[in-house]
Amino acid sequence: MRDFKMYIDGRPTEGALSMDVINPATWQIIAQCPRADATQLCAAVAAAKRAFPGWSRTDIEERCRLISKIVDALESRQSEFARLLTAEQGKPLDQAAGEIAGAIATARGLLTLRMQTKTVLKDNETEKVIEHRTPLGVVAAITPWNFPLVLLIQKVVPALMTGNTVVAKPAATTPPTSLLFGEICNEYLPAGVLNMITDANDLGSMLTSHPDIAKIAFTGSTATGKKVMESAASSIKRFTLELGGNDAAIVLDDVDVPEAARNIFDAAMINAGQLCVAAKRVYVHESQYDEMCHELATLADATIVDNGMKQGTQLGPIQNRAQYEKVKALIEDARSKGKIIAGGEFGDGPGFFIRPTIVRDIDDDARLVWEEQFGPVLPVMSYRSIDEVIQRANDT
Ligand code: ADP
């Protein structure tokens, strides 16, 4: 079994404790990962603070050159990362490869950007105002378990490019790819510039409320985002939050139904529905409702749900047990509020598998409609007029 280390002040570091990471498709332990305690968290922040003066004074071209090397190293180990991502997260291997490729492309795109260092806000005979953009200090990068690597890179690369130092913390159920990325970063960066710590979902609030954190970059659930905002408020920290969403898809009455069904299905089932911008509920005009429900159910029944390592798998498991139980409860609730026309079954494991589930004739006040489900379950409602459906989509 592979041994992963945290990185604090440039050094590979064992956790004060350790924790098992399981493969959500098999329930087998795939890695033992370090688990930081409060002292290690403080050590990581202190290291990032010490590294800040040197890194922030380093020329941006040099910073970008070092980050480019990290991206090159990631690219040369793409297939290793993709396999590890499938093992920790569950998504099919081709989609994991897509996430890694996306992370690399994102990083390369970001590396072409340069902050405008001077913007003249006022320039007249008596006044001249120039805006300088300066690094903030230590950035906390907190990431979730649905897209562990691309969301990490989206935070770390801009923070480092612009001269900040980082303490990154992945979600408790998906640390391996992040720890491997931390290892690569520390081959190229000065000590303390990128610190990577892992927890059992117990150190987030300590990190966000730490007085030496200047900015929080967070992706996660809306509920946790509110807590992050609260703790940022207590010390007036800057923050960027990327949270959930209960996105509605409205299908107008002149579509080609099979084609629209395919697009809607893919938009809903991407990453087993575990994506903030996935389609979470769909409204279909009453004239095409039966046909659309039938098409969606046919697509659901034909989907190959299996371990993401197996060739041909189209949809992997739910990433973790807590989420699995949550999605199952929403389906159970929907059983009495609507009609399940595909899926709706779950086995006893191993693996957190839920077949793509389509629910029709469901009330707007069912939890599955108004609560973000974050799983492969799609409620399909019918509507009569555009005004009515826009109202319903916005009200929910
Ligand atoms: P989910 O509820 O979907 O499992 P979360 O939004 O709780 O996901 O988790 C996203 C990230 O936020 C994870 O890295 C998690 O450890 C971290 N986290 C959890 N609670 C807090 C908190 N109170 N403050 C800051 N980060 C937190």
Coordinates of C-alpha atoms and ligand atoms in Angstrom, one line a residue:
M1 CA 0.0 0.0 0.0
R2 CA 1.2 3.4 -0.9
D3 CA 2.5 5.7 1.8
F4 CA 1.6 9.4 1.4
K5 CA 3.1 12.3 3.4
M6 CA 2.0 15.8 4.2
Y7 CA 4.4 18.6 3.4
I8 CA 5.2 21.2 6.0
D9 CA 8.0 23.6 5.5
G10 CA 9.3 21.7 2.6
R11 CA 9.6 18.4 4.5
P12 CA 7.6 15.2 4.0
T13 CA 5.8 14.9 7.3
E14 CA 4.0 12.0 9.0
G15 CA 0.7 12.8 10.5
A16 CA 0.3 13.0 14.3
L17 CA -2.3 10.4 13.6
S18 CA -3.2 8.4 10.5
M19 CA -6.3 7.5 8.6
D20 CA -7.4 4.9 6.1
V21 CA -8.6 6.0 2.7
I22 CA -11.0 3.6 1.0
N23 CA -11.9 3.0 -2.7
P24 CA -15.6 3.9 -2.9
A25 CA -16.1 1.2 -5.6
T26 CA -14.7 -1.7 -3.5
W27 CA -14.5 -0.4 0.1
Q28 CA -10.9 -1.6 0.1
I29 CA -8.3 0.5 1.9
I30 CA -6.1 2.0 -0.8
A31 CA -3.9 4.2 1.3
Q32 CA -3.0 5.2 4.8
C33 CA -2.8 8.9 4.9
P34 CA -1.5 11.2 7.5
R35 CA -3.9 13.1 9.7
A36 CA -2.7 16.4 11.1
D37 CA -3.3 17.6 14.6
A38 CA -3.7 21.3 15.6
T39 CA 0.0 21.7 16.3
Q40 CA 0.9 20.5 12.7
L41 CA -1.7 22.8 11.3
C42 CA -0.1 25.7 13.1
A43 CA 3.3 24.6 12.0
A44 CA 2.1 24.6 8.4
V45 CA 0.7 28.1 8.7
A46 CA 3.9 29.3 10.4
A47 CA 6.0 27.8 7.6
A48 CA 3.9 29.5 5.0
K49 CA 4.2 32.8 6.9
R50 CA 8.0 32.5 7.1
A51 CA 8.2 31.7 3.4
F52 CA 6.0 34.6 2.4
P53 CA 8.6 37.5 2.3
G54 CA 11.0 35.7 0.1
W55 CA 8.4 34.3 -2.3
S56 CA 6.4 37.5 -2.6
R57 CA 9.6 39.3 -3.5
T58 CA 10.6 36.7 -6.1
D59 CA 9.9 38.0 -9.6
I60 CA 6.6 36.8 -11.1
E61 CA 8.4 35.4 -14.1
E62 CA 10.5 33.2 -11.9
R63 CA 7.5 32.2 -9.8
C64 CA 5.7 31.2 -13.0
R65 CA 8.8 29.3 -14.3
L66 CA 8.8 27.1 -11.2
I67 CA 5.1 26.5 -11.3
S68 CA 5.4 25.5 -15.0
K69 CA 7.9 22.9 -14.0
I70 CA 5.4 21.5 -11.5
V71 CA 2.8 21.4 -14.3
D72 CA 5.2 19.6 -16.6
A73 CA 5.9 17.1 -13.9
L74 CA 2.2 16.6 -13.4
E75 CA 1.8 16.1 -17.1
S76 CA 4.6 13.5 -17.2
R77 CA 2.8 11.5 -14.5
Q78 CA -0.7 12.0 -15.9
S79 CA -1.8 8.3 -16.0
E80 CA -0.5 7.7 -12.5
F81 CA -2.6 10.6 -11.3
A82 CA -5.6 9.4 -13.2
R83 CA -5.5 5.9 -11.7
L84 CA -5.0 7.3 -8.2
L85 CA -8.0 9.7 -8.8
T86 CA -10.3 6.9 -9.9
A87 CA -9.2 4.8 -6.9
E88 CA -9.8 7.6 -4.4
Q89 CA -12.8 9.3 -6.0
G90 CA -14.6 6.6 -8.0
K91 CA -15.1 8.3 -11.3
P92 CA -14.4 6.3 -14.5
L93 CA -10.8 6.3 -15.6
D94 CA -11.4 8.2 -18.8
Q95 CA -13.1 10.9 -16.8
A96 CA -10.3 10.9 -14.2
A97 CA -7.9 11.4 -17.1
G98 CA -10.1 14.2 -18.3
E99 CA -9.9 15.9 -14.9
I100 CA -6.1 15.7 -14.9
A101 CA -5.9 17.0 -18.4
G102 CA -8.3 19.8 -17.4
A103 CA -6.2 20.6 -14.4
I104 CA -3.1 20.9 -16.6
A105 CA -4.8 23.0 -19.2
T106 CA -6.3 25.3 -16.4
A107 CA -2.8 25.7 -14.9
R108 CA -1.2 26.5 -18.3
G109 CA -4.0 29.0 -19.0
L110 CA -3.6 30.7 -15.7
L111 CA 0.2 30.9 -16.1
T112 CA -0.3 33.1 -19.2
L113 CA -2.1 35.8 -17.1
R114 CA -0.4 38.7 -15.5
M115 CA -2.0 41.0 -13.0
Q116 CA -2.1 44.6 -14.1
T117 CA 0.2 46.1 -11.6
K118 CA -0.8 49.7 -12.2
T119 CA -4.2 51.1 -13.0
V120 CA -4.6 54.9 -13.1
L121 CA -7.8 55.6 -11.2
K122 CA -7.5 59.4 -11.3
D123 CA -5.0 61.5 -13.2
N124 CA -5.5 65.3 -13.2
E125 CA -3.4 68.4 -12.4
T126 CA -3.6 67.9 -8.6
E127 CA -4.1 64.1 -8.2
K128 CA -2.8 60.9 -9.5
V129 CA -4.0 57.6 -8.1
I130 CA -2.3 54.4 -9.0
E131 CA -3.5 50.9 -8.0
H132 CA -0.9 48.4 -7.1
R133 CA -1.8 44.7 -6.6
T134 CA 0.3 43.1 -3.9
P135 CA 0.4 39.6 -2.5
L136 CA -1.8 39.1 0.5
G137 CA 0.1 36.5 2.6
V138 CA -0.9 33.0 3.5
V139 CA -3.8 31.5 1.5
A140 CA -5.8 28.6 2.8
A141 CA -6.9 26.4 0.0
I142 CA -9.7 24.1 1.0
T143 CA -11.0 21.5 -1.4
P144 CA -13.9 19.0 -1.7
W145 CA -14.0 15.4 -2.8
N146 CA -15.9 15.6 -6.1
F147 CA -13.0 17.1 -8.3
P148 CA -10.1 16.9 -5.9
L149 CA -7.2 17.8 -8.3
V150 CA -8.6 20.4 -10.6
L151 CA -10.2 22.4 -7.8
L152 CA -6.9 22.3 -5.9
I153 CA -5.0 23.6 -8.9
Q154 CA -7.5 26.3 -9.5
K155 CA -6.7 27.7 -6.1
V156 CA -3.0 26.9 -5.7
V157 CA -1.7 28.1 -9.1
P158 CA -3.2 31.7 -8.9
A159 CA -2.3 32.1 -5.3
L160 CA 1.4 31.1 -5.9
M161 CA 1.7 33.0 -9.1
T162 CA 0.6 36.2 -7.5
G163 CA 3.2 35.8 -4.7
N164 CA 1.2 34.3 -1.9
T165 CA 2.1 31.2 0.0
V166 CA -0.3 28.4 0.6
V167 CA -1.6 25.9 3.2
A168 CA -3.8 23.4 1.3
K169 CA -6.2 20.9 2.8
P170 CA -8.1 18.4 0.8
A171 CA -11.3 16.6 1.8
A172 CA -10.9 13.8 4.3
T173 CA -12.0 11.1 1.9
T174 CA -9.8 12.1 -1.1
P175 CA -6.3 13.0 0.1
P176 CA -4.0 10.9 -2.1
T177 CA -3.9 12.9 -5.4
S178 CA -3.5 16.1 -3.4
L179 CA -0.7 14.7 -1.3
L180 CA 1.1 13.5 -4.5
F181 CA 0.6 16.9 -6.0
G182 CA 2.1 18.4 -2.8
E183 CA 5.1 16.2 -3.1
I184 CA 5.7 17.4 -6.7
C185 CA 5.3 21.0 -5.7
N186 CA 7.9 20.6 -3.0
E187 CA 10.4 19.3 -5.4
Y188 CA 10.4 22.7 -7.2
L189 CA 9.3 25.3 -4.7
P190 CA 11.3 26.8 -1.8
A191 CA 10.4 25.4 1.6
G192 CA 7.2 26.5 3.1
V193 CA 5.7 28.0 -0.1
L194 CA 3.2 25.2 -0.5
N195 CA 2.2 23.3 2.6
M196 CA -0.2 20.3 2.3
I197 CA -1.9 19.0 5.3
T198 CA -4.7 16.4 5.6
D199 CA -7.4 16.0 8.3
A200 CA -10.3 13.8 9.2
N201 CA -12.7 16.7 8.4
D202 CA -11.9 18.2 11.8
L203 CA -9.4 21.1 11.2
G204 CA -11.2 23.2 8.6
S205 CA -12.5 25.8 11.1
M206 CA -9.2 26.1 12.8
L207 CA -7.5 26.8 9.5
T208 CA -10.1 29.4 8.4
S209 CA -10.0 31.2 11.7
H210 CA -6.3 31.2 12.1
P211 CA -5.0 34.8 12.5
D212 CA -2.2 34.3 10.1
I213 CA -4.4 33.3 7.2
A214 CA -4.9 36.3 4.9
K215 CA -7.3 34.7 2.4
I216 CA -9.5 31.6 2.1
A217 CA -10.1 29.9 -1.2
F218 CA -12.9 27.3 -0.6
T219 CA -15.0 24.9 -2.7
G220 CA -17.5 22.8 -0.9
S221 CA -21.1 22.6 0.3
T222 CA -23.2 25.7 0.9
A223 CA -23.6 24.7 4.6
T224 CA -19.9 24.6 5.1
G225 CA -19.4 27.7 3.1
K226 CA -21.6 29.6 5.5
K227 CA -19.3 28.5 8.4
V228 CA -16.3 29.6 6.4
M229 CA -17.9 33.0 5.8
E230 CA -18.6 33.3 9.5
S231 CA -15.1 32.5 10.6
A232 CA -13.7 34.8 7.9
A233 CA -15.9 37.6 9.3
S234 CA -14.4 37.3 12.8
S235 CA -11.0 38.3 11.6
I236 CA -12.1 40.1 8.4
K237 CA -10.4 37.8 6.0
R238 CA -10.8 37.8 2.3
F239 CA -12.4 34.7 0.8
T240 CA -13.6 33.2 -2.4
L241 CA -16.4 30.6 -2.0
E242 CA -17.5 28.2 -4.7
L243 CA -20.6 26.4 -3.3
G244 CA -23.4 24.2 -4.4
G245 CA -26.4 24.8 -6.6
N246 CA -29.8 23.3 -7.4
D247 CA -29.6 24.1 -11.1
A248 CA -32.8 23.8 -13.1
A249 CA -32.9 22.7 -16.7
I250 CA -35.9 24.0 -18.7
V251 CA -36.7 22.2 -21.9
L252 CA -38.7 24.3 -24.4
D253 CA -41.5 22.7 -26.4
D254 CA -39.7 22.6 -29.8
V255 CA -36.8 20.4 -29.0
D256 CA -35.8 17.1 -30.6
V257 CA -36.6 15.0 -27.6
P258 CA -34.0 12.2 -28.0
E259 CA -31.2 14.7 -28.6
A260 CA -32.3 17.0 -25.7
A261 CA -32.7 13.9 -23.4
R262 CA -29.1 12.8 -24.1
N263 CA -27.8 16.3 -23.2
I264 CA -29.9 16.6 -20.1
F265 CA -29.0 13.1 -19.0
D266 CA -25.3 13.8 -19.4
A267 CA -25.6 17.2 -17.7
A268 CA -27.3 15.5 -14.7
M269 CA -25.2 12.4 -14.4
I270 CA -21.8 13.9 -14.9
N271 CA -19.4 12.7 -12.1
A272 CA -22.4 10.6 -10.8
G273 CA -24.2 13.9 -10.3
Q274 CA -21.6 15.1 -7.9
L275 CA -21.0 18.5 -9.4
C276 CA -22.2 21.9 -8.3
V277 CA -23.3 22.9 -11.8
A278 CA -24.9 19.6 -12.8
A279 CA -28.5 19.7 -13.8
K280 CA -30.4 18.9 -10.6
R281 CA -34.0 19.1 -11.8
V282 CA -35.6 19.3 -15.2
Y283 CA -38.8 21.0 -16.3
V284 CA -40.3 19.7 -19.6
H285 CA -43.3 21.1 -21.5
E286 CA -46.4 19.0 -21.0
S287 CA -46.6 18.2 -24.8
Q288 CA -43.3 16.4 -24.6
Y289 CA -43.3 15.2 -21.0
D290 CA -44.1 11.5 -21.6
E291 CA -41.7 11.1 -24.4
M292 CA -38.9 12.9 -22.5
C293 CA -39.5 10.8 -19.4
H294 CA -39.3 7.6 -21.5
E295 CA -36.1 8.7 -23.2
L296 CA -34.4 9.6 -19.9
A297 CA -35.4 6.3 -18.3
T298 CA -34.1 4.4 -21.4
L299 CA -30.8 6.2 -21.1
A300 CA -30.6 5.5 -17.4
D301 CA -31.4 1.8 -17.8
A302 CA -28.6 1.5 -20.5
T303 CA -25.9 3.1 -18.3
I304 CA -23.0 0.9 -17.3
V305 CA -22.5 1.5 -13.5
D306 CA -19.4 -0.2 -12.2
N307 CA -15.9 0.2 -10.7
G308 CA -14.3 3.2 -12.6
M309 CA -11.2 1.1 -13.3
K310 CA -13.1 -1.3 -15.5
Q311 CA -13.1 -0.5 -19.2
G312 CA -16.6 0.6 -20.4
T313 CA -17.8 1.9 -17.0
Q314 CA -19.9 5.1 -17.6
L315 CA -20.8 5.9 -14.0
G316 CA -18.9 5.2 -10.9
P317 CA -20.0 5.1 -7.2
I318 CA -20.9 7.9 -4.9
Q319 CA -17.7 9.1 -3.4
N320 CA -18.3 8.5 0.3
R321 CA -20.7 6.8 2.8
A322 CA -22.2 10.0 4.2
Q323 CA -23.1 11.2 0.7
Y324 CA -24.4 7.8 -0.3
E325 CA -26.7 7.7 2.7
K326 CA -27.9 11.2 1.9
V327 CA -28.7 10.4 -1.7
K328 CA -30.4 7.1 -0.7
A329 CA -32.6 9.1 1.8
L330 CA -33.6 11.5 -0.9
I331 CA -34.6 8.7 -3.2
E332 CA -36.6 7.0 -0.4
D333 CA -38.4 10.3 0.2
A334 CA -39.1 10.7 -3.5
R335 CA -40.6 7.2 -3.7
S336 CA -43.8 8.4 -2.0
K337 CA -43.8 11.8 -3.7
G338 CA -43.4 10.7 -7.3
K339 CA -42.9 7.8 -9.6
I340 CA -39.5 6.2 -10.1
I341 CA -39.2 5.1 -13.7
A342 CA -35.6 4.0 -13.7
G343 CA -33.0 3.1 -11.1
G344 CA -34.0 3.6 -7.5
E345 CA -32.2 0.5 -6.3
F346 CA -29.0 0.1 -4.3
G347 CA -27.3 -3.0 -3.3
D348 CA -25.6 -4.0 0.0
G349 CA -22.2 -3.3 -1.4
P350 CA -19.3 -3.4 -1.7
G351 CA -19.2 0.0 -3.3
F352 CA -21.4 3.0 -2.9
F353 CA -23.3 2.4 -6.1
I354 CA -26.6 4.0 -7.1
R355 CA -28.0 3.3 -10.5
P356 CA -29.1 6.5 -12.4
T357 CA -32.5 7.2 -11.1
I358 CA -35.3 9.1 -12.9
V359 CA -38.4 10.3 -11.0
R360 CA -41.5 11.7 -12.8
D361 CA -44.8 13.2 -11.6
I362 CA -43.0 14.5 -8.5
D363 CA -44.3 17.4 -6.4
D364 CA -42.3 20.6 -6.4
D365 CA -42.2 20.4 -2.6
A366 CA -40.5 17.0 -2.6
R367 CA -37.0 17.3 -1.0
L368 CA -35.5 15.8 -4.2
V369 CA -36.7 18.9 -6.1
W370 CA -35.8 21.7 -3.7
E371 CA -32.7 20.2 -2.0
E372 CA -29.5 19.8 -4.0
Q373 CA -29.1 16.0 -4.3
F374 CA -25.5 15.7 -5.4
G375 CA -26.0 12.2 -6.8
P376 CA -27.3 10.4 -9.9
V377 CA -30.9 11.2 -9.4
L378 CA -33.0 13.4 -11.6
P379 CA -36.6 14.7 -10.9
V380 CA -38.5 15.5 -14.0
M381 CA -41.5 17.9 -13.8
S382 CA -43.9 19.1 -16.4
Y383 CA -45.0 22.6 -17.1
R384 CA -47.5 24.5 -19.2
S385 CA -46.2 28.0 -19.8
I386 CA -42.8 29.7 -19.8
D387 CA -43.9 32.3 -17.2
E388 CA -45.0 29.5 -14.9
V389 CA -41.9 27.4 -15.2
I390 CA -39.6 30.3 -14.8
Q391 CA -41.4 31.2 -11.6
R392 CA -41.1 27.6 -10.3
A393 CA -37.5 27.3 -11.3
N394 CA -36.7 30.5 -9.4
D395 CA -38.9 29.8 -6.4
T396 CA -37.3 26.5 -5.6
Ligands
ADP1 P1 -19.5 17.9 2.0 O1 -20.4 18.4 3.1 O2 -20.0 17.9 0.7 O3 -18.8 16.6 2.4 P2 -17.8 20.1 2.8 O4 -18.3 21.4 2.2 O5 -18.2 19.9 4.3 O6 -18.3 18.9 2.0 O7 -16.3 20.0 2.7 C1 -15.5 20.7 1.8 C2 -14.1 21.0 2.5 O8 -14.3 21.8 3.6 C3 -13.4 19.7 3.0 O9 -12.0 19.9 2.8 C4 -13.7 19.8 4.5 O10 -12.8 19.1 5.3 C5 -13.7 21.3 4.8 N1 -14.5 21.7 5.9 C6 -15.4 21.1 6.6 N2 -15.9 21.8 7.7 C7 -15.3 23.0 7.6 C8 -15.3 24.2 8.4 N3 -16.1 24.4 9.4 N4 -14.5 25.2 8.0 C9 -13.7 25.1 6.9 N5 -13.6 24.0 6.2 C10 -14.3 23.0 6.5

